[in-house]
Amino acid sequence: EAGVAQSPRYKIIEKRQSVAFWCNPISGHATLYWYQQILGQGPKLLIQFQNNGVVDDSQLPKDRFSAERLKGVDSTLKIQPAKLEDSAVYLCASSLYRGGSYEQYFGPGTRLTVT
Amino acid sequence: AQTVTQSQPEMSVQEAETVTLSCTYDTSESDYYLFWYKQPPSRQMILVIRQEAYKQQNATENRFSVNFQKAAKSFSLKISDSQLGDAAMYFCAYLNTNAGKSTFGDGTTLTVKP
């Protein structure tokens, strides 16, 4: 079974530029999560999708961050414009949610450096 | 809002010894899951162990076991016979099964000394 795929793995941009991250969850997983993990901290949930609907985006800075999940499968997370404090690893995770074990399967993450 | 607190930023253990990582959480929900995830340096986060809140019996997975105290809202992880490969950051996580909302602690970095 293929795992959660993310790209790119690394990205360096200057502040005020824009960037997009892509995530392909495990096939059949209805729930998709995007997390921001700042060095030395735990993952902070940015947005959660159930199929292609948003369940929770209360911690997403909506003035600069946006996310979508087309057709309930792949998802993209965009930052525009980026700030220095956006430097972090962006993790995507998916799970079966109901009917499953609720375990989240994580991708390798995208390490973003904003200079 | 649910919160998860890991009060030990760093822990160390001698190889083959036992170590316990602490986690407390705050919730008003009755239906939830608790997890311990492991994140090795520069590697993906993986599940170590899972506990359903409605189960009184503590979960066990080989050398890993938990001490789940629901009334105290405590969920500690015990690693027995520690191995060098156990060195990683460990995260305690809470999941509300009604909405699937997930909250992580800030992690404990475990060092295993040979």
PDB file of C-alpha atoms in Angstrom:
ATOM      1  CA  GLU A   1       0.000   0.000   0.000  1.00  0.00           C
ATOM      2  CA  ALA A   2       1.434   3.346  -1.040  1.00  0.00           C
ATOM      3  CA  GLY A   3       1.869   5.878   1.730  1.00  0.00           C
ATOM      4  CA  VAL A   4       1.021   9.561   1.880  1.00  0.00           C
ATOM      5  CA  ALA A   5       2.949  11.441  -0.770  1.00  0.00           C
ATOM      6  CA  GLN A   6       4.028  15.064  -0.485  1.00  0.00           C
ATOM      7  CA  SER A   7       5.928  17.397  -2.758  1.00  0.00           C
ATOM      8  CA  PRO A   8       8.166  19.210  -2.841  1.00  0.00           C
ATOM      9  CA  ARG A   9      10.302  17.906   0.000  1.00  0.00           C
ATOM     10  CA  TYR A  10      12.173  21.155   0.420  1.00  0.00           C
ATOM     11  CA  LYS A  11      11.442  24.718  -0.591  1.00  0.00           C
ATOM     12  CA  ILE A  12      13.317  27.956  -0.033  1.00  0.00           C
ATOM     13  CA  ILE A  13      11.585  31.235  -0.861  1.00  0.00           C
ATOM     14  CA  GLU A  14      11.934  34.880   0.003  1.00  0.00           C
ATOM     15  CA  LYS A  15       9.394  36.642   2.172  1.00  0.00           C
ATOM     16  CA  ARG A  16       6.366  37.967   0.325  1.00  0.00           C
ATOM     17  CA  GLN A  17       6.677  35.246  -2.315  1.00  0.00           C
ATOM     18  CA  SER A  18       4.054  32.544  -2.717  1.00  0.00           C
ATOM     19  CA  VAL A  19       4.430  28.781  -2.405  1.00  0.00           C
ATOM     20  CA  ALA A  20       2.237  25.718  -2.839  1.00  0.00           C
ATOM     21  CA  PHE A  21       2.474  22.254  -1.382  1.00  0.00           C
ATOM     22  CA  TRP A  22       0.834  19.113  -2.696  1.00  0.00           C
ATOM     23  CA  CYS A  23      -0.417  16.039  -0.872  1.00  0.00           C
ATOM     24  CA  ASN A  24      -1.749  12.726  -2.145  1.00  0.00           C
ATOM     25  CA  PRO A  25      -3.315  10.698   0.686  1.00  0.00           C
ATOM     26  CA  ILE A  26      -3.585   6.944   0.989  1.00  0.00           C
ATOM     27  CA  SER A  27      -6.254   5.612  -1.337  1.00  0.00           C
ATOM     28  CA  GLY A  28      -9.626   5.390   0.344  1.00  0.00           C
ATOM     29  CA  HIS A  29      -8.780   7.682   3.240  1.00  0.00           C
ATOM     30  CA  ALA A  30     -11.596  10.176   3.613  1.00  0.00           C
ATOM     31  CA  THR A  31      -9.921  12.450   6.136  1.00  0.00           C
ATOM     32  CA  LEU A  32      -6.941  14.622   5.265  1.00  0.00           C
ATOM     33  CA  TYR A  33      -5.025  16.868   7.634  1.00  0.00           C
ATOM     34  CA  TRP A  34      -2.483  19.634   7.071  1.00  0.00           C
ATOM     35  CA  TYR A  35      -0.204  20.436   9.989  1.00  0.00           C
ATOM     36  CA  GLN A  36       2.464  23.064  10.563  1.00  0.00           C
ATOM     37  CA  GLN A  37       5.395  21.844  12.646  1.00  0.00           C
ATOM     38  CA  ILE A  38       7.811  24.509  13.816  1.00  0.00           C
ATOM     39  CA  LEU A  39      11.202  23.238  14.914  1.00  0.00           C
ATOM     40  CA  GLY A  40      11.041  21.828  18.426  1.00  0.00           C
ATOM     41  CA  GLN A  41       7.253  21.895  18.609  1.00  0.00           C
ATOM     42  CA  GLY A  42       4.429  19.505  18.012  1.00  0.00           C
ATOM     43  CA  PRO A  43       2.348  19.557  14.848  1.00  0.00           C
ATOM     44  CA  LYS A  44      -0.309  22.264  14.836  1.00  0.00           C
ATOM     45  CA  LEU A  45      -3.445  21.476  12.858  1.00  0.00           C
ATOM     46  CA  LEU A  46      -4.035  24.005  10.082  1.00  0.00           C
ATOM     47  CA  ILE A  47      -6.964  22.416   8.299  1.00  0.00           C
ATOM     48  CA  GLN A  48      -8.880  19.141   8.239  1.00  0.00           C
ATOM     49  CA  PHE A  49     -10.905  17.841   5.308  1.00  0.00           C
ATOM     50  CA  GLN A  50     -13.534  15.133   5.340  1.00  0.00           C
ATOM     51  CA  ASN A  51     -13.746  14.066   1.696  1.00  0.00           C
ATOM     52  CA  ASN A  52     -13.693  17.487  -0.010  1.00  0.00           C
ATOM     53  CA  GLY A  53     -15.422  19.399   2.767  1.00  0.00           C
ATOM     54  CA  VAL A  54     -13.651  21.404   5.474  1.00  0.00           C
ATOM     55  CA  VAL A  55     -14.182  20.075   9.007  1.00  0.00           C
ATOM     56  CA  ASP A  56     -11.889  22.449  10.869  1.00  0.00           C
ATOM     57  CA  ASP A  57      -9.839  25.411   9.687  1.00  0.00           C
ATOM     58  CA  SER A  58      -9.955  27.438  12.880  1.00  0.00           C
ATOM     59  CA  GLN A  59      -6.157  27.736  13.101  1.00  0.00           C
ATOM     60  CA  LEU A  60      -5.547  28.477   9.434  1.00  0.00           C
ATOM     61  CA  PRO A  61      -4.320  32.080   8.899  1.00  0.00           C
ATOM     62  CA  LYS A  62      -6.842  32.738   6.190  1.00  0.00           C
ATOM     63  CA  ASP A  63      -5.371  36.074   5.178  1.00  0.00           C
ATOM     64  CA  ARG A  64      -2.376  34.255   3.694  1.00  0.00           C
ATOM     65  CA  PHE A  65      -3.043  30.508   3.759  1.00  0.00           C
ATOM     66  CA  SER A  66      -5.509  28.635   1.599  1.00  0.00           C
ATOM     67  CA  ALA A  67      -6.156  24.954   0.994  1.00  0.00           C
ATOM     68  CA  GLU A  68      -8.346  22.864  -1.209  1.00  0.00           C
ATOM     69  CA  ARG A  69      -9.073  19.221  -1.747  1.00  0.00           C
ATOM     70  CA  LEU A  70     -10.442  18.595  -5.178  1.00  0.00           C
ATOM     71  CA  LYS A  71     -12.622  15.532  -5.744  1.00  0.00           C
ATOM     72  CA  GLY A  72     -11.903  14.398  -2.205  1.00  0.00           C
ATOM     73  CA  VAL A  73      -8.460  13.072  -3.062  1.00  0.00           C
ATOM     74  CA  ASP A  74      -5.373  15.268  -3.604  1.00  0.00           C
ATOM     75  CA  SER A  75      -4.927  18.469  -1.676  1.00  0.00           C
ATOM     76  CA  THR A  76      -2.897  21.637  -2.053  1.00  0.00           C
ATOM     77  CA  LEU A  77      -1.888  24.139   0.600  1.00  0.00           C
ATOM     78  CA  LYS A  78      -0.847  27.607  -0.501  1.00  0.00           C
ATOM     79  CA  ILE A  79       0.846  30.471   1.278  1.00  0.00           C
ATOM     80  CA  GLN A  80       0.643  33.923  -0.251  1.00  0.00           C
ATOM     81  CA  PRO A  81       2.507  36.051   0.736  1.00  0.00           C
ATOM     82  CA  ALA A  82       4.945  34.137   2.913  1.00  0.00           C
ATOM     83  CA  LYS A  83       6.380  35.555   6.119  1.00  0.00           C
ATOM     84  CA  LEU A  84       9.565  34.631   7.962  1.00  0.00           C
ATOM     85  CA  GLU A  85       7.523  32.941  10.695  1.00  0.00           C
ATOM     86  CA  ASP A  86       6.069  30.516   8.144  1.00  0.00           C
ATOM     87  CA  SER A  87       9.380  28.644   8.122  1.00  0.00           C
ATOM     88  CA  ALA A  88       8.403  25.168   9.270  1.00  0.00           C
ATOM     89  CA  VAL A  89       7.746  21.631   8.139  1.00  0.00           C
ATOM     90  CA  TYR A  90       4.305  21.187   6.621  1.00  0.00           C
ATOM     91  CA  LEU A  91       2.941  17.738   7.249  1.00  0.00           C
ATOM     92  CA  CYS A  92       0.071  16.072   5.474  1.00  0.00           C
ATOM     93  CA  ALA A  93      -1.702  13.127   7.068  1.00  0.00           C
ATOM     94  CA  SER A  94      -4.675  10.974   6.159  1.00  0.00           C
ATOM     95  CA  SER A  95      -6.880   8.559   8.010  1.00  0.00           C
ATOM     96  CA  LEU A  96      -9.848   6.277   7.516  1.00  0.00           C
ATOM     97  CA  TYR A  97     -11.693   8.105  10.295  1.00  0.00           C
ATOM     98  CA  ARG A  98     -15.012   6.386  11.008  1.00  0.00           C
ATOM     99  CA  GLY A  99     -14.941   2.655  10.590  1.00  0.00           C
ATOM    100  CA  GLY A 100     -11.217   2.670  10.942  1.00  0.00           C
ATOM    101  CA  SER A 101      -8.699   2.900  13.707  1.00  0.00           C
ATOM    102  CA  TYR A 102      -8.459   6.706  13.507  1.00  0.00           C
ATOM    103  CA  GLU A 103      -4.724   6.295  13.089  1.00  0.00           C
ATOM    104  CA  GLN A 104      -3.187   9.094  11.067  1.00  0.00           C
ATOM    105  CA  TYR A 105      -0.654   8.178   8.396  1.00  0.00           C
ATOM    106  CA  PHE A 106       1.851  10.940   7.796  1.00  0.00           C
ATOM    107  CA  GLY A 107       3.725  11.974   4.714  1.00  0.00           C
ATOM    108  CA  PRO A 108       7.428  12.911   4.772  1.00  0.00           C
ATOM    109  CA  GLY A 109       6.624  16.616   5.025  1.00  0.00           C
ATOM    110  CA  THR A 110       7.747  19.690   3.139  1.00  0.00           C
ATOM    111  CA  ARG A 111      10.429  21.756   4.828  1.00  0.00           C
ATOM    112  CA  LEU A 112       9.844  25.431   4.031  1.00  0.00           C
ATOM    113  CA  THR A 113      12.494  28.067   4.635  1.00  0.00           C
ATOM    114  CA  VAL A 114      11.470  31.698   4.217  1.00  0.00           C
ATOM    115  CA  THR A 115      14.399  34.117   3.948  1.00  0.00           C
TER     116      THR A 115
ATOM    117  CA  ALA B   1     -10.717  23.331  23.378  1.00  0.00           C
ATOM    118  CA  GLN B   2      -8.687  20.214  23.897  1.00  0.00           C
ATOM    119  CA  THR B   3      -5.110  20.591  25.085  1.00  0.00           C
ATOM    120  CA  VAL B   4      -2.326  18.054  25.352  1.00  0.00           C
ATOM    121  CA  THR B   5       0.641  18.642  27.654  1.00  0.00           C
ATOM    122  CA  GLN B   6       3.936  16.815  27.638  1.00  0.00           C
ATOM    123  CA  SER B   7       5.881  18.124  30.603  1.00  0.00           C
ATOM    124  CA  GLN B   8       9.201  16.453  29.758  1.00  0.00           C
ATOM    125  CA  PRO B   9      10.911  18.176  26.822  1.00  0.00           C
ATOM    126  CA  GLU B  10      13.813  15.709  27.008  1.00  0.00           C
ATOM    127  CA  MET B  11      14.380  12.293  28.508  1.00  0.00           C
ATOM    128  CA  SER B  12      17.262   9.864  28.372  1.00  0.00           C
ATOM    129  CA  VAL B  13      17.515   6.165  29.088  1.00  0.00           C
ATOM    130  CA  GLN B  14      20.234   3.569  29.120  1.00  0.00           C
ATOM    131  CA  GLU B  15      19.963   0.859  26.509  1.00  0.00           C
ATOM    132  CA  ALA B  16      17.940  -2.125  27.818  1.00  0.00           C
ATOM    133  CA  GLU B  17      16.413  -0.029  30.604  1.00  0.00           C
ATOM    134  CA  THR B  18      12.827   1.189  30.972  1.00  0.00           C
ATOM    135  CA  VAL B  19      11.611   4.748  30.536  1.00  0.00           C
ATOM    136  CA  THR B  20       8.235   6.403  30.993  1.00  0.00           C
ATOM    137  CA  LEU B  21       7.073   9.461  29.055  1.00  0.00           C
ATOM    138  CA  SER B  22       4.280  11.563  30.529  1.00  0.00           C
ATOM    139  CA  CYS B  23       1.238  13.112  28.911  1.00  0.00           C
ATOM    140  CA  THR B  24      -1.810  14.850  30.301  1.00  0.00           C
ATOM    141  CA  TYR B  25      -4.778  16.151  28.368  1.00  0.00           C
ATOM    142  CA  ASP B  26      -7.830  18.228  28.936  1.00  0.00           C
ATOM    143  CA  THR B  27     -11.199  17.515  27.367  1.00  0.00           C
ATOM    144  CA  SER B  28     -14.889  17.602  28.150  1.00  0.00           C
ATOM    145  CA  GLU B  29     -15.635  14.888  25.613  1.00  0.00           C
ATOM    146  CA  SER B  30     -16.323  11.289  26.564  1.00  0.00           C
ATOM    147  CA  ASP B  31     -15.570   9.649  23.224  1.00  0.00           C
ATOM    148  CA  TYR B  32     -11.980   9.985  22.111  1.00  0.00           C
ATOM    149  CA  TYR B  33      -8.773   8.213  21.237  1.00  0.00           C
ATOM    150  CA  LEU B  34      -5.268   8.814  22.517  1.00  0.00           C
ATOM    151  CA  PHE B  35      -2.115   8.051  20.576  1.00  0.00           C
ATOM    152  CA  TRP B  36       1.630   8.043  20.923  1.00  0.00           C
ATOM    153  CA  TYR B  37       3.506   8.804  17.726  1.00  0.00           C
ATOM    154  CA  LYS B  38       7.238   8.504  17.117  1.00  0.00           C
ATOM    155  CA  GLN B  39       9.176  10.894  14.884  1.00  0.00           C
ATOM    156  CA  PRO B  40      12.805   9.775  14.315  1.00  0.00           C
ATOM    157  CA  PRO B  41      15.237  12.486  13.202  1.00  0.00           C
ATOM    158  CA  SER B  42      14.458  13.522   9.633  1.00  0.00           C
ATOM    159  CA  ARG B  43      12.015  10.662   9.236  1.00  0.00           C
ATOM    160  CA  GLN B  44       8.267  10.273   9.050  1.00  0.00           C
ATOM    161  CA  MET B  45       5.937  10.232  11.999  1.00  0.00           C
ATOM    162  CA  ILE B  46       4.630   6.760  12.759  1.00  0.00           C
ATOM    163  CA  LEU B  47       2.111   5.380  15.220  1.00  0.00           C
ATOM    164  CA  VAL B  48       3.485   3.654  18.305  1.00  0.00           C
ATOM    165  CA  ILE B  49       0.345   2.808  20.239  1.00  0.00           C
ATOM    166  CA  ARG B  50      -3.347   3.695  20.445  1.00  0.00           C
ATOM    167  CA  GLN B  51      -5.856   3.734  23.324  1.00  0.00           C
ATOM    168  CA  GLU B  52      -9.618   3.998  23.034  1.00  0.00           C
ATOM    169  CA  ALA B  53     -11.067   6.056  25.881  1.00  0.00           C
ATOM    170  CA  TYR B  54     -13.941   3.626  26.481  1.00  0.00           C
ATOM    171  CA  LYS B  55     -11.529   0.758  27.138  1.00  0.00           C
ATOM    172  CA  GLN B  56     -10.299   0.357  30.693  1.00  0.00           C
ATOM    173  CA  GLN B  57      -7.556  -2.055  29.730  1.00  0.00           C
ATOM    174  CA  ASN B  58      -4.236  -0.420  28.967  1.00  0.00           C
ATOM    175  CA  ALA B  59      -2.952  -0.917  25.434  1.00  0.00           C
ATOM    176  CA  THR B  60       0.245  -2.870  24.828  1.00  0.00           C
ATOM    177  CA  GLU B  61       2.347  -3.272  21.695  1.00  0.00           C
ATOM    178  CA  ASN B  62       5.421  -5.429  22.242  1.00  0.00           C
ATOM    179  CA  ARG B  63       7.857  -3.321  24.319  1.00  0.00           C
ATOM    180  CA  PHE B  64       5.482  -0.356  24.429  1.00  0.00           C
ATOM    181  CA  SER B  65       2.647   0.003  26.900  1.00  0.00           C
ATOM    182  CA  VAL B  66       0.518   2.794  28.259  1.00  0.00           C
ATOM    183  CA  ASN B  67      -0.863   3.741  31.642  1.00  0.00           C
ATOM    184  CA  PHE B  68      -4.240   5.310  30.898  1.00  0.00           C
ATOM    185  CA  GLN B  69      -5.836   7.079  33.846  1.00  0.00           C
ATOM    186  CA  LYS B  70      -9.085   8.482  32.469  1.00  0.00           C
ATOM    187  CA  ALA B  71     -10.220  10.297  35.603  1.00  0.00           C
ATOM    188  CA  ALA B  72      -6.836  11.952  35.975  1.00  0.00           C
ATOM    189  CA  LYS B  73      -6.637  12.585  32.215  1.00  0.00           C
ATOM    190  CA  SER B  74      -3.217  11.055  32.120  1.00  0.00           C
ATOM    191  CA  PHE B  75      -1.733   8.902  29.365  1.00  0.00           C
ATOM    192  CA  SER B  76       1.890   7.840  29.871  1.00  0.00           C
ATOM    193  CA  LEU B  77       4.022   5.680  27.600  1.00  0.00           C
ATOM    194  CA  LYS B  78       6.354   3.044  28.981  1.00  0.00           C
ATOM    195  CA  ILE B  79       9.156   1.719  26.815  1.00  0.00           C
ATOM    196  CA  SER B  80      10.733  -1.463  28.126  1.00  0.00           C
ATOM    197  CA  ASP B  81      14.116  -2.869  27.096  1.00  0.00           C
ATOM    198  CA  SER B  82      14.987   0.392  25.338  1.00  0.00           C
ATOM    199  CA  GLN B  83      16.865   0.061  22.068  1.00  0.00           C
ATOM    200  CA  LEU B  84      19.038   2.535  20.171  1.00  0.00           C
ATOM    201  CA  GLY B  85      16.371   2.679  17.494  1.00  0.00           C
ATOM    202  CA  ASP B  86      13.887   4.045  20.010  1.00  0.00           C
ATOM    203  CA  ALA B  87      15.709   7.384  19.982  1.00  0.00           C
ATOM    204  CA  ALA B  88      13.250   9.882  18.548  1.00  0.00           C
ATOM    205  CA  MET B  89      10.775  12.583  19.392  1.00  0.00           C
ATOM    206  CA  TYR B  90       7.583  11.170  20.871  1.00  0.00           C
ATOM    207  CA  PHE B  91       4.276  12.960  20.563  1.00  0.00           C
ATOM    208  CA  CYS B  92       1.146  12.366  22.552  1.00  0.00           C
ATOM    209  CA  ALA B  93      -2.013  13.063  20.549  1.00  0.00           C
ATOM    210  CA  TYR B  94      -5.715  13.321  21.277  1.00  0.00           C
ATOM    211  CA  LEU B  95      -8.480  12.734  18.763  1.00  0.00           C
ATOM    212  CA  ASN B  96     -12.145  13.594  19.218  1.00  0.00           C
ATOM    213  CA  THR B  97     -14.018  10.811  17.475  1.00  0.00           C
ATOM    214  CA  ASN B  98     -17.156  12.899  16.918  1.00  0.00           C
ATOM    215  CA  ALA B  99     -15.416  15.351  14.630  1.00  0.00           C
ATOM    216  CA  GLY B 100     -12.088  13.662  14.072  1.00  0.00           C
ATOM    217  CA  LYS B 101     -10.296  16.723  15.411  1.00  0.00           C
ATOM    218  CA  SER B 102      -6.731  16.086  16.439  1.00  0.00           C
ATOM    219  CA  THR B 103      -4.439  17.827  18.963  1.00  0.00           C
ATOM    220  CA  PHE B 104      -0.765  17.068  19.542  1.00  0.00           C
ATOM    221  CA  GLY B 105       1.522  17.786  22.469  1.00  0.00           C
ATOM    222  CA  ASP B 106       4.868  19.505  21.972  1.00  0.00           C
ATOM    223  CA  GLY B 107       6.796  16.278  22.201  1.00  0.00           C
ATOM    224  CA  THR B 108       9.481  14.609  24.295  1.00  0.00           C
ATOM    225  CA  THR B 109      12.907  13.993  22.816  1.00  0.00           C
ATOM    226  CA  LEU B 110      14.150  10.586  23.908  1.00  0.00           C
ATOM    227  CA  THR B 111      17.860   9.802  23.876  1.00  0.00           C
ATOM    228  CA  VAL B 112      19.017   6.213  24.280  1.00  0.00           C
ATOM    229  CA  LYS B 113      22.524   5.793  25.638  1.00  0.00           C
ATOM    230  CA  PRO B 114      24.552   2.709  24.663  1.00  0.00           C
TER     231      PRO B 114
END
